[in-house]
Amino acid sequence: MESMQKSENVLNSNKGRLLISCPDKPGIVAAVSQFLYRQGANIVESNQYSTDPAGGTFFMRIEFECEDLGENAPNLKEAFTAIAENFEMDWRLSLASQLKKTAIFVSKEPHCLLELLWEYQSGELDAEIALVVSNHEDSRTLVESLGIPYHYIPANKDIRKEVEEKQLQLLEEYQIELIVLARYMQILTPDFVSKHPNRIINIHHSFLPAFIGAKPYERAYGRGVKLIGATSHYVTNDLDEGPIIEQGVERVSHHHNAEDLKRIGRSVERSVLARAVNWHLQDRVIVHENKTIVFH
């Protein structure tokens, strides 16, 4: 696994990603393209979207190859500043070779964790999984067998502040850039969330706002639902109402009992979370107000 990731880093050593949002007006694409051309870069992927060509917001993601990018990135960023200021851009340039350090939080249900670990092992998750944090010991053996540190921190609402202090200390120690809540069944405080804006990704069933609370699948079965789904979103202080990154559904019928619904739901949750996490890791997501622009 380590050699595969090193190989991928070598292959991506000259690949950069530029994400831009700014007021829409003529000339943005031309200015950015000409800038990259002057820097000796070759654009390999380009996507853009405008909420309204007349006074809306413009979004753009460009992936490019540029010789010796790792060494020249600071100069490239400095040179781009003039264009960014001219078009009033919010922007960021990232290097594909620099994998984002990721922490996975999990409770008892391991299905989402297992999916992420599988994609990590197979080289399909563009991340460096630095640690796993859990309020249960259930997944320790699995995680540690892959050489990933596992931190058990018991948690409940009565000791939430102390728990989060320990978690935040770990996140700082490991220099974490992304937190994935892989069925972590504890509510995060506003203080915790504010320290990681648009860098905490959650997964939950898509019955919301129906069937809030305990045993959603049992109650959904009692109502005879015909669709099972999952939603992955960024965490905000409004519980389960952060910007949505990805969703998925599967059709069910009267033949399925409550356990069937859970099984189908777990399958959807796994795939939806993995896609959302990978899109974030590949710098394909821009948050705009309480929505996301996702460049597939």
GROMACS .gro file of C-alpha atoms in nm:
model
  296
    1MET     CA    1   0.000   0.000   0.000
    2GLU     CA    2   0.279   0.241   0.092
    3SER     CA    3   0.470   0.172  -0.230
    4MET     CA    4   0.151   0.223  -0.433
    5GLN     CA    5   0.093   0.562  -0.271
    6LYS     CA    6   0.454   0.663  -0.332
    7SER     CA    7   0.418   0.561  -0.696
    8GLU     CA    8   0.101   0.770  -0.727
    9ASN     CA    9   0.278   1.067  -0.569
   10VAL     CA   10   0.558   1.040  -0.828
   11LEU     CA   11   0.306   1.024  -1.111
   12ASN     CA   12   0.125   1.329  -0.973
   13SER     CA   13   0.437   1.525  -0.881
   14ASN     CA   14   0.377   1.787  -1.152
   15LYS     CA   15  -0.003   1.797  -1.135
   16GLY     CA   16  -0.174   2.102  -0.988
   17ARG     CA   17  -0.536   2.196  -0.920
   18LEU     CA   18  -0.670   2.550  -0.924
   19LEU     CA   19  -1.012   2.624  -0.771
   20ILE     CA   20  -1.170   2.966  -0.825
   21SER     CA   21  -1.489   3.148  -0.731
   22CYS     CA   22  -1.551   3.513  -0.813
   23PRO     CA   23  -1.809   3.758  -0.953
   24ASP     CA   24  -1.886   3.657  -1.311
   25LYS     CA   25  -1.768   3.882  -1.592
   26PRO     CA   26  -1.598   3.840  -1.930
   27GLY     CA   27  -1.235   3.739  -1.954
   28ILE     CA   28  -1.191   3.509  -1.655
   29VAL     CA   29  -1.126   3.185  -1.846
   30ALA     CA   30  -0.898   3.363  -2.092
   31ALA     CA   31  -0.694   3.529  -1.818
   32VAL     CA   32  -0.645   3.205  -1.624
   33SER     CA   33  -0.565   3.001  -1.934
   34GLN     CA   34  -0.314   3.256  -2.063
   35PHE     CA   35  -0.150   3.273  -1.721
   36LEU     CA   36  -0.100   2.896  -1.709
   37TYR     CA   37   0.031   2.897  -2.066
   38ARG     CA   38   0.290   3.161  -1.976
   39GLN     CA   39   0.397   2.945  -1.682
   40GLY     CA   40   0.458   2.652  -1.916
   41ALA     CA   41   0.159   2.458  -1.783
   42ASN     CA   42  -0.060   2.223  -1.987
   43ILE     CA   43  -0.430   2.216  -1.892
   44VAL     CA   44  -0.556   1.856  -1.872
   45GLU     CA   45  -0.903   1.917  -1.726
   46SER     CA   46  -1.119   2.229  -1.703
   47ASN     CA   47  -1.469   2.282  -1.564
   48GLN     CA   48  -1.664   2.600  -1.501
   49TYR     CA   49  -2.011   2.708  -1.394
   50SER     CA   50  -2.192   3.039  -1.346
   51THR     CA   51  -2.500   3.098  -1.133
   52ASP     CA   52  -2.589   3.381  -1.372
   53PRO     CA   53  -2.371   3.531  -1.649
   54ALA     CA   54  -2.517   3.873  -1.567
   55GLY     CA   55  -2.399   3.950  -1.214
   56GLY     CA   56  -2.380   3.592  -1.083
   57THR     CA   57  -2.096   3.398  -0.927
   58PHE     CA   58  -1.845   3.212  -1.143
   59PHE     CA   59  -1.680   2.886  -1.036
   60MET     CA   60  -1.388   2.713  -1.201
   61ARG     CA   61  -1.166   2.408  -1.147
   62ILE     CA   62  -0.858   2.356  -1.361
   63GLU     CA   63  -0.621   2.061  -1.340
   64PHE     CA   64  -0.286   2.111  -1.509
   65GLU     CA   65   0.062   1.968  -1.554
   66CYS     CA   66   0.365   2.187  -1.503
   67GLU     CA   67   0.730   2.085  -1.493
   68ASP     CA   68   0.895   2.106  -1.148
   69LEU     CA   69   0.564   2.219  -0.997
   70GLY     CA   70   0.659   2.121  -0.643
   71GLU     CA   71   0.959   2.351  -0.653
   72ASN     CA   72   0.790   2.631  -0.847
   73ALA     CA   73   0.448   2.634  -0.673
   74PRO     CA   74   0.530   2.927  -0.438
   75ASN     CA   75   0.637   3.144  -0.734
   76LEU     CA   76   0.330   3.041  -0.932
   77LYS     CA   77   0.101   3.135  -0.643
   78GLU     CA   78   0.268   3.473  -0.605
   79ALA     CA   79   0.242   3.543  -0.977
   80PHE     CA   80  -0.128   3.452  -0.985
   81THR     CA   81  -0.212   3.702  -0.709
   82ALA     CA   82  -0.243   3.994  -0.951
   83ILE     CA   83  -0.503   3.811  -1.162
   84ALA     CA   84  -0.691   3.700  -0.851
   85GLU     CA   85  -0.709   4.056  -0.721
   86ASN     CA   86  -0.822   4.190  -1.059
   87PHE     CA   87  -1.118   3.949  -1.072
   88GLU     CA   88  -1.187   3.952  -0.693
   89MET     CA   89  -1.125   3.579  -0.670
   90ASP     CA   90  -1.144   3.340  -0.379
   91TRP     CA   91  -0.896   3.078  -0.493
   92ARG     CA   92  -0.662   2.803  -0.391
   93LEU     CA   93  -0.388   2.611  -0.564
   94SER     CA   94  -0.314   2.259  -0.445
   95LEU     CA   95  -0.065   1.994  -0.552
   96ALA     CA   96  -0.199   1.648  -0.633
   97SER     CA   97   0.119   1.496  -0.490
   98GLN     CA   98   0.046   1.636  -0.143
   99LEU     CA   99  -0.214   1.394  -0.006
  100LYS     CA  100  -0.441   1.547   0.256
  101LYS     CA  101  -0.390   1.413   0.607
  102THR     CA  102  -0.722   1.258   0.705
  103ALA     CA  103  -0.876   1.144   1.034
  104ILE     CA  104  -1.168   0.900   1.041
  105PHE     CA  105  -1.410   0.907   1.334
  106VAL     CA  106  -1.620   0.593   1.389
  107SER     CA  107  -1.845   0.441   1.656
  108LYS     CA  108  -1.973   0.082   1.648
  109GLU     CA  109  -2.095   0.035   1.290
  110PRO     CA  110  -1.786  -0.030   1.073
  111HIS     CA  111  -1.930  -0.042   0.720
  112CYS     CA  112  -1.830   0.311   0.616
  113LEU     CA  113  -1.488   0.276   0.778
  114LEU     CA  114  -1.434  -0.054   0.595
  115GLU     CA  115  -1.519   0.104   0.260
  116LEU     CA  116  -1.273   0.389   0.313
  117LEU     CA  117  -0.999   0.151   0.427
  118TRP     CA  118  -1.059  -0.073   0.126
  119GLU     CA  119  -1.029   0.218  -0.116
  120TYR     CA  120  -0.723   0.340   0.076
  121GLN     CA  121  -0.557  -0.002   0.043
  122SER     CA  122  -0.640  -0.028  -0.326
  123GLY     CA  123  -0.502   0.318  -0.402
  124GLU     CA  124  -0.843   0.461  -0.492
  125LEU     CA  125  -0.860   0.708  -0.202
  126ASP     CA  126  -0.634   1.010  -0.254
  127ALA     CA  127  -0.563   1.053   0.115
  128GLU     CA  128  -0.313   0.988   0.387
  129ILE     CA  129  -0.521   0.826   0.662
  130ALA     CA  130  -0.327   0.947   0.963
  131LEU     CA  131  -0.545   0.805   1.242
  132VAL     CA  132  -0.881   0.662   1.340
  133VAL     CA  133  -1.066   0.797   1.645
  134SER     CA  134  -1.347   0.603   1.810
  135ASN     CA  135  -1.561   0.596   2.121
  136HIS     CA  136  -1.559   0.214   2.099
  137GLU     CA  137  -1.283  -0.046   2.075
  138ASP     CA  138  -1.458  -0.259   1.810
  139SER     CA  139  -1.246  -0.160   1.508
  140ARG     CA  140  -0.903  -0.142   1.673
  141THR     CA  141  -0.765  -0.474   1.546
  142LEU     CA  142  -0.869  -0.404   1.189
  143VAL     CA  143  -0.727  -0.052   1.182
  144GLU     CA  144  -0.400  -0.132   1.354
  145SER     CA  145  -0.342  -0.430   1.120
  146LEU     CA  146  -0.301  -0.167   0.845
  147GLY     CA  147  -0.047   0.029   1.048
  148ILE     CA  148  -0.289   0.313   1.119
  149PRO     CA  149  -0.297   0.456   1.476
  150TYR     CA  150  -0.624   0.390   1.660
  151HIS     CA  151  -0.728   0.622   1.942
  152TYR     CA  152  -1.004   0.508   2.176
  153ILE     CA  153  -1.171   0.802   2.351
  154PRO     CA  154  -1.491   0.715   2.540
  155ALA     CA  155  -1.755   0.979   2.474
  156ASN     CA  156  -2.100   1.082   2.584
  157LYS     CA  157  -2.291   1.408   2.621
  158ASP     CA  158  -2.183   1.452   2.986
  159ILE     CA  159  -1.809   1.465   2.907
  160ARG     CA  160  -1.829   1.612   2.556
  161LYS     CA  161  -1.604   1.910   2.629
  162GLU     CA  162  -1.322   1.698   2.774
  163VAL     CA  163  -1.353   1.448   2.488
  164GLU     CA  164  -1.331   1.715   2.222
  165GLU     CA  165  -1.027   1.873   2.388
  166LYS     CA  166  -0.847   1.538   2.350
  167GLN     CA  167  -0.967   1.500   1.993
  168LEU     CA  168  -0.862   1.851   1.893
  169GLN     CA  169  -0.521   1.792   2.046
  170LEU     CA  170  -0.481   1.477   1.835
  171LEU     CA  171  -0.596   1.656   1.519
  172GLU     CA  172  -0.339   1.927   1.576
  173GLU     CA  173  -0.067   1.676   1.656
  174TYR     CA  174  -0.129   1.484   1.333
  175GLN     CA  175  -0.182   1.807   1.130
  176ILE     CA  176  -0.519   1.683   1.008
  177GLU     CA  177  -0.672   1.854   0.703
  178LEU     CA  178  -0.993   1.649   0.671
  179ILE     CA  179  -1.219   1.476   0.925
  180VAL     CA  180  -1.454   1.202   0.808
  181LEU     CA  181  -1.742   1.099   1.034
  182ALA     CA  182  -1.786   0.738   0.924
  183ARG     CA  183  -2.099   0.673   1.129
  184TYR     CA  184  -1.961   0.851   1.436
  185MET     CA  185  -2.265   0.872   1.660
  186GLN     CA  186  -2.172   1.174   1.871
  187ILE     CA  187  -2.284   1.533   1.816
  188LEU     CA  188  -1.997   1.779   1.767
  189THR     CA  189  -2.003   2.111   1.952
  190PRO     CA  190  -1.994   2.449   1.773
  191ASP     CA  191  -1.644   2.504   1.909
  192PHE     CA  192  -1.518   2.185   1.743
  193VAL     CA  193  -1.693   2.257   1.412
  194SER     CA  194  -1.570   2.618   1.398
  195LYS     CA  195  -1.209   2.499   1.409
  196HIS     CA  196  -1.256   2.291   1.091
  197PRO     CA  197  -1.493   2.479   0.857
  198ASN     CA  198  -1.587   2.277   0.547
  199ARG     CA  199  -1.339   2.011   0.651
  200ILE     CA  200  -1.571   1.771   0.835
  201ILE     CA  201  -1.771   1.530   0.619
  202ASN     CA  202  -2.065   1.333   0.760
  203ILE     CA  203  -2.290   1.054   0.632
  204HIS     CA  204  -2.648   0.975   0.732
  205HIS     CA  205  -2.964   0.820   0.596
  206SER     CA  206  -3.175   1.028   0.359
  207PHE     CA  207  -3.508   0.996   0.537
  208LEU     CA  208  -3.450   1.340   0.690
  209PRO     CA  209  -3.648   1.537   0.789
  210ALA     CA  210  -3.871   1.231   0.835
  211PHE     CA  211  -3.787   0.961   1.089
  212ILE     CA  212  -3.556   1.180   1.297
  213GLY     CA  213  -3.397   1.010   1.596
  214ALA     CA  214  -3.367   0.646   1.696
  215LYS     CA  215  -3.455   0.344   1.479
  216PRO     CA  216  -3.523   0.529   1.152
  217TYR     CA  217  -3.528   0.209   0.944
  218GLU     CA  218  -3.783   0.040   1.166
  219ARG     CA  219  -4.012   0.341   1.145
  220ALA     CA  220  -3.954   0.373   0.770
  221TYR     CA  221  -4.050   0.008   0.731
  222GLY     CA  222  -4.367   0.078   0.927
  223ARG     CA  223  -4.455   0.350   0.675
  224GLY     CA  224  -4.380   0.131   0.375
  225VAL     CA  225  -4.114   0.355   0.219
  226LYS     CA  226  -4.016   0.279  -0.140
  227LEU     CA  227  -3.672   0.444  -0.149
  228ILE     CA  228  -3.369   0.400   0.075
  229GLY     CA  229  -3.097   0.663   0.052
  230ALA     CA  230  -2.796   0.832   0.205
  231THR     CA  231  -2.662   1.187   0.216
  232SER     CA  232  -2.306   1.305   0.268
  233HIS     CA  233  -2.253   1.666   0.368
  234TYR     CA  234  -2.019   1.909   0.538
  235VAL     CA  235  -2.086   1.952   0.908
  236THR     CA  236  -2.214   2.287   1.032
  237ASN     CA  237  -2.369   2.399   1.359
  238ASP     CA  238  -2.714   2.330   1.211
  239LEU     CA  239  -2.746   1.958   1.275
  240ASP     CA  240  -2.757   1.757   0.949
  241GLU     CA  241  -2.820   2.074   0.745
  242GLY     CA  242  -2.472   2.148   0.612
  243PRO     CA  243  -2.386   2.178   0.240
  244ILE     CA  244  -2.466   1.849   0.063
  245ILE     CA  245  -2.184   1.690  -0.137
  246GLU     CA  246  -2.341   1.366  -0.259
  247GLN     CA  247  -2.658   1.157  -0.230
  248GLY     CA  248  -2.771   0.814  -0.347
  249VAL     CA  249  -3.088   0.602  -0.343
  250GLU     CA  250  -3.198   0.241  -0.391
  251ARG     CA  251  -3.555   0.129  -0.457
  252VAL     CA  252  -3.716  -0.110  -0.207
  253SER     CA  253  -4.052  -0.282  -0.191
  254HIS     CA  254  -4.299  -0.452   0.042
  255HIS     CA  255  -4.084  -0.767   0.018
  256HIS     CA  256  -3.810  -0.602   0.227
  257ASN     CA  257  -3.826  -0.610   0.606
  258ALA     CA  258  -3.657  -0.365   0.845
  259GLU     CA  259  -3.329  -0.562   0.844
  260ASP     CA  260  -3.328  -0.559   0.464
  261LEU     CA  261  -3.370  -0.181   0.470
  262LYS     CA  262  -3.073  -0.147   0.705
  263ARG     CA  263  -2.857  -0.369   0.483
  264ILE     CA  264  -2.948  -0.174   0.170
  265GLY     CA  265  -2.902   0.154   0.356
  266ARG     CA  266  -2.553   0.054   0.472
  267SER     CA  267  -2.454  -0.024   0.114
  268VAL     CA  268  -2.573   0.316  -0.008
  269GLU     CA  269  -2.402   0.494   0.283
  270ARG     CA  270  -2.068   0.330   0.201
  271SER     CA  271  -2.063   0.434  -0.163
  272VAL     CA  272  -2.203   0.784  -0.107
  273LEU     CA  273  -1.952   0.868   0.166
  274ALA     CA  274  -1.658   0.732  -0.035
  275ARG     CA  275  -1.751   0.944  -0.337
  276ALA     CA  276  -1.796   1.259  -0.128
  277VAL     CA  277  -1.465   1.211   0.050
  278ASN     CA  278  -1.275   1.145  -0.272
  279TRP     CA  279  -1.424   1.451  -0.442
  280HIS     CA  280  -1.310   1.665  -0.149
  281LEU     CA  281  -0.964   1.508  -0.156
  282GLN     CA  282  -0.937   1.575  -0.530
  283ASP     CA  283  -1.036   1.941  -0.482
  284ARG     CA  284  -1.357   1.899  -0.679
  285VAL     CA  285  -1.586   2.073  -0.428
  286ILE     CA  286  -1.647   2.445  -0.377
  287VAL     CA  287  -1.884   2.553  -0.100
  288HIS     CA  288  -2.115   2.840  -0.195
  289GLU     CA  289  -2.350   2.963   0.078
  290ASN     CA  290  -2.517   2.641   0.203
  291LYS     CA  291  -2.468   2.450  -0.122
  292THR     CA  292  -2.180   2.291  -0.306
  293ILE     CA  293  -2.049   2.311  -0.660
  294VAL     CA  294  -1.908   1.964  -0.738
  295PHE     CA  295  -1.698   1.925  -1.054
  296HIS     CA  296  -1.711   1.552  -1.141
   0.00000   0.00000   0.00000
